[in-house]
Short mmCIF file of C-alpha atoms in Angstrom, two decimals:
data_model
loop_
_atom_site.label_atom_id
_atom_site.label_comp_id
_atom_site.label_asym_id
_atom_site.label_seq_id
_atom_site.Cartn_x
_atom_site.Cartn_y
_atom_site.Cartn_z
CA UNK G 1 102.37 95.46 72.99
CA UNK G 2 102.17 98.68 75.03
CA UNK G 3 103.53 98.43 78.55
CA UNK G 4 104.02 100.40 81.72
CA UNK G 5 107.66 101.27 82.32
CA UNK G 6 109.25 102.20 85.64
CA UNK G 7 112.56 103.74 86.65
CA UNK G 8 114.78 103.15 88.46
CA UNK G 9 114.60 99.38 88.73
CA UNK G 10 116.45 99.55 92.05
CA UNK G 11 117.27 102.47 94.31
CA UNK G 12 119.21 102.44 97.54
CA UNK G 13 118.86 105.45 99.81
CA UNK G 14 119.65 106.57 103.31
CA UNK G 15 116.89 106.98 105.85
CA UNK G 16 115.49 110.50 105.78
CA UNK G 17 116.32 111.12 102.13
CA UNK G 18 113.76 112.01 99.49
CA UNK G 19 113.07 109.51 96.74
CA UNK G 20 111.21 109.92 93.47
CA UNK G 21 110.04 106.86 91.56
CA UNK G 22 109.03 107.37 87.98
CA UNK G 23 106.52 105.63 85.75
CA UNK G 24 105.42 105.98 82.16
CA UNK G 25 101.88 104.56 81.91
CA UNK G 26 100.36 103.17 78.73
CA UNK G 27 99.80 106.16 76.50
CA UNK G 28 96.02 106.20 76.11
CA UNK G 29 95.26 105.24 79.71
CA UNK G 30 93.58 107.70 82.02
CA UNK G 31 93.83 106.11 85.48
CA UNK G 32 97.11 105.65 87.27
CA UNK G 33 98.02 103.79 90.42
CA UNK G 34 100.83 103.03 92.80
CA UNK G 35 101.02 99.79 94.74
CA UNK G 36 103.77 98.44 96.92
CA UNK G 37 104.87 95.02 98.09
CA UNK G 38 107.08 94.55 101.11
CA UNK G 39 109.24 91.47 100.69
CA UNK G 40 107.20 88.33 101.32
CA UNK G 41 103.95 90.22 101.85
CA UNK G 42 100.85 91.09 99.86
CA UNK G 43 100.57 93.64 97.10
CA UNK G 44 99.10 96.74 98.78
CA UNK G 45 97.26 99.65 97.19
CA UNK G 46 98.70 103.11 97.82
CA UNK G 47 96.93 105.62 95.61
CA UNK G 48 94.96 106.11 92.43
CA UNK G 49 95.05 109.23 90.26
CA UNK G 50 92.69 110.54 87.62
CA UNK G 51 92.25 113.87 85.90
CA UNK G 52 95.26 115.34 87.71
CA UNK G 53 94.07 114.57 91.18
CA UNK G 54 94.08 111.76 93.68
CA UNK G 55 90.86 109.75 93.42
CA UNK G 56 91.54 107.29 96.23
CA UNK G 57 94.31 106.60 98.71
CA UNK G 58 94.99 104.05 101.40
CA UNK G 59 96.06 104.54 105.00
CA UNK G 60 99.62 103.81 103.94
CA UNK G 61 99.66 106.90 101.73
CA UNK G 62 100.32 109.48 104.44
CA UNK G 63 101.78 112.99 104.25
CA UNK G 64 105.21 111.61 103.41
CA UNK G 65 103.92 110.43 100.05
CA UNK G 66 102.86 112.47 97.07
CA UNK G 67 102.09 111.79 93.43
CA UNK G 68 102.32 113.97 90.39
CA UNK G 69 101.84 113.86 86.68
CA UNK G 70 104.30 116.56 85.68
CA UNK G 71 103.78 116.19 81.94
CA UNK G 72 101.72 114.19 79.52
CA UNK G 73 103.61 110.97 79.96
CA UNK G 74 105.21 110.60 83.40
CA UNK G 75 103.59 109.68 86.69
CA UNK G 76 105.75 109.98 89.79
CA UNK G 77 105.67 108.86 93.40
CA UNK G 78 107.65 110.92 95.87
CA UNK G 79 108.56 109.86 99.37
CA UNK G 80 109.74 112.96 101.24
CA UNK G 81 111.69 111.47 104.11
CA UNK G 82 112.20 107.75 103.74
CA UNK G 83 111.94 105.35 106.65
CA UNK G 84 113.32 101.85 106.96
CA UNK G 85 109.81 100.45 106.62
CA UNK G 86 109.44 102.09 103.20
CA UNK G 87 111.75 99.43 101.80
CA UNK G 88 109.60 97.58 99.29
CA UNK G 89 108.91 96.97 95.63
CA UNK G 90 106.78 99.78 94.24
CA UNK G 91 104.55 99.01 91.29
CA UNK G 92 102.97 101.53 88.98
CA UNK G 93 99.84 100.56 87.09
CA UNK G 94 97.46 102.15 84.63
CA UNK G 95 94.04 101.43 83.23
CA UNK G 96 91.98 102.70 80.36
CA UNK G 97 89.08 105.01 81.02
CA UNK G 98 87.18 105.10 77.79
CA UNK G 99 85.98 102.83 75.08
CA UNK G 100 85.99 99.08 75.41
CA UNK G 101 87.52 97.46 78.41
CA UNK G 102 86.54 96.89 81.99
CA UNK G 103 89.20 98.67 83.90
CA UNK G 104 91.77 95.94 84.28
CA UNK G 105 95.10 97.19 85.52
CA UNK G 106 98.36 96.85 83.67
CA UNK G 107 101.40 96.83 85.94
CA UNK G 108 105.00 97.81 85.44
CA UNK G 109 107.90 95.64 86.50
CA UNK G 110 108.43 97.60 89.69
CA UNK G 111 111.04 99.75 91.38
CA UNK G 112 112.80 98.17 94.33
CA UNK G 113 113.50 100.69 97.08
CA UNK G 114 115.99 99.83 99.78
CA UNK G 115 116.25 102.24 102.70
CA UNK G 116 119.37 101.91 104.86
CA UNK L 1 84.57 94.59 97.42
CA UNK L 2 83.68 90.99 98.21
CA UNK L 3 86.36 88.89 99.84
CA UNK L 4 87.85 85.82 98.23
CA UNK L 5 89.28 82.60 99.63
CA UNK L 6 91.98 80.65 97.83
CA UNK L 7 94.16 77.70 98.86
CA UNK L 8 97.61 78.94 99.86
CA UNK L 9 99.47 76.58 97.55
CA UNK L 10 99.03 73.94 94.86
CA UNK L 11 101.25 71.72 92.76
CA UNK L 12 100.71 70.70 89.18
CA UNK L 13 102.66 68.44 86.84
CA UNK L 14 104.08 70.06 83.74
CA UNK L 15 101.80 69.55 80.74
CA UNK L 16 98.74 68.85 82.86
CA UNK L 17 95.85 71.20 83.48
CA UNK L 18 96.11 73.41 86.54
CA UNK L 19 92.76 74.13 88.19
CA UNK L 20 92.87 76.94 90.71
CA UNK L 21 89.75 77.42 92.82
CA UNK L 22 88.41 80.59 94.37
CA UNK L 23 85.47 81.12 96.70
CA UNK L 24 83.66 84.44 96.66
CA UNK L 25 80.37 83.66 98.38
CA UNK L 26 79.55 87.33 99.13
CA UNK L 27 80.00 88.57 95.57
CA UNK L 28 77.55 91.26 94.49
CA UNK L 29 75.64 91.30 91.25
CA UNK L 30 77.79 94.03 89.71
CA UNK L 31 81.14 92.52 90.70
CA UNK L 32 83.40 90.78 88.24
CA UNK L 33 85.87 88.00 88.99
CA UNK L 34 89.41 88.92 87.95
CA UNK L 35 92.48 86.75 87.93
CA UNK L 36 96.03 88.06 88.06
CA UNK L 37 99.32 86.31 88.60
CA UNK L 38 102.71 87.39 89.87
CA UNK L 39 105.79 85.59 88.69
CA UNK L 40 108.55 85.89 91.28
CA UNK L 41 108.77 89.60 92.14
CA UNK L 42 107.52 90.94 88.83
CA UNK L 43 104.49 93.17 88.50
CA UNK L 44 101.12 91.42 88.65
CA UNK L 45 99.94 90.28 85.25
CA UNK L 46 96.30 90.31 84.15
CA UNK L 47 95.02 86.90 83.08
CA UNK L 48 91.27 86.94 82.59
CA UNK L 49 88.03 88.20 84.05
CA UNK L 50 84.33 87.40 83.85
CA UNK L 51 80.92 88.27 85.21
CA UNK L 52 78.81 85.15 84.98
CA UNK L 53 79.59 83.40 81.72
CA UNK L 54 82.62 81.19 81.29
CA UNK L 55 85.47 82.95 79.55
CA UNK L 56 88.49 81.77 77.58
CA UNK L 57 91.49 83.58 76.19
CA UNK L 58 94.94 82.62 75.01
CA UNK L 59 96.19 82.26 78.57
CA UNK L 60 93.44 80.52 80.47
CA UNK L 61 89.80 79.64 80.96
CA UNK L 62 87.56 80.93 83.72
CA UNK L 63 84.67 78.84 84.94
CA UNK L 64 82.14 80.63 87.17
CA UNK L 65 79.47 78.63 88.96
CA UNK L 66 75.86 79.44 88.23
CA UNK L 67 75.35 81.01 91.67
CA UNK L 68 78.60 82.96 91.15
CA UNK L 69 79.84 82.03 94.60
CA UNK L 70 82.95 80.33 93.31
CA UNK L 71 85.12 80.11 90.23
CA UNK L 72 88.00 78.11 88.81
CA UNK L 73 90.90 79.33 86.73
CA UNK L 74 92.14 76.68 84.35
CA UNK L 75 95.58 76.68 82.75
CA UNK L 76 95.05 73.92 80.19
CA UNK L 77 98.66 72.79 79.74
CA UNK L 78 100.78 74.15 82.57
CA UNK L 79 104.44 74.88 81.89
CA UNK L 80 107.27 75.63 84.28
CA UNK L 81 106.86 79.32 83.39
CA UNK L 82 103.37 79.24 84.91
CA UNK L 83 104.87 78.86 88.37
CA UNK L 84 103.58 81.96 90.13
CA UNK L 85 101.22 83.34 92.76
CA UNK L 86 97.69 83.52 91.37
CA UNK L 87 95.26 86.10 92.72
CA UNK L 88 91.49 85.93 92.47
CA UNK L 89 89.90 89.35 92.98
CA UNK L 90 86.28 90.40 92.83
CA UNK L 91 85.64 93.98 91.92
CA UNK L 92 82.92 96.15 90.48
CA UNK L 93 83.46 97.13 86.88
CA UNK L 94 84.46 100.69 87.59
CA UNK L 95 87.27 102.50 85.95
CA UNK L 96 89.62 103.86 88.56
CA UNK L 97 88.64 101.51 91.33
CA UNK L 98 91.62 99.84 92.88
CA UNK L 99 92.20 96.08 93.12
CA UNK L 100 92.61 94.50 96.56
CA UNK L 101 95.14 91.68 96.45
CA UNK L 102 94.93 88.85 98.94
CA UNK L 103 97.63 86.27 99.60
CA UNK L 104 96.67 84.26 96.49
CA UNK L 105 97.59 80.68 95.59
CA UNK L 106 101.21 79.79 95.02
CA UNK L 107 101.18 77.39 92.07
CA UNK L 108 104.26 75.26 91.58
CA UNK L 109 104.49 73.50 88.23
CA UNK L 110 106.72 70.48 88.65
CA UNK L 111 108.76 68.83 85.86
#
């Protein structure tokens, strides 16, 4: 069964460093998302991406965050200068955009970011 | 999107049916009811969704009341692996629209 894959599974970084989290969405999906979950808290929406541009973003997704689809398969989340409060599990998700289906999201297993 | 209300936690005996309720009294006519679950810290997993008819798949059944103001997710024979946080989300059927996750119901399946 096709799945969303994410790398790295865990990254430890120093405050102020740049981090790039990578995702390979399901191959025929057209919509891509990043969510995050701070330990013990809710799953929070960050950004959605379609047709090579951001379609929606939350208040969390400020100028320190950016997303990119550098090639036909990868979808990345970059945090330019990490803060302690960026420590969280980051989930990538994708959804189909054509044909049958109602837009349900398929999530990856997550990348745990620890900022020291 | 309409808001949902779920009990914070529930217990269920292994092998019995788990019935997880969800209230969504402000649901709009074009909004679907989706259920996801999150096992430990894994990524949320899609379970089932429906508009107004009851739905069943290999994982669960979804019962939606006639007025659509509430629904119940049924896991017919709960196993220990069904221990998870279950999220009820109402959302219009639009590609690209994000899902808003609430606190969900923490289901504990007990041996």
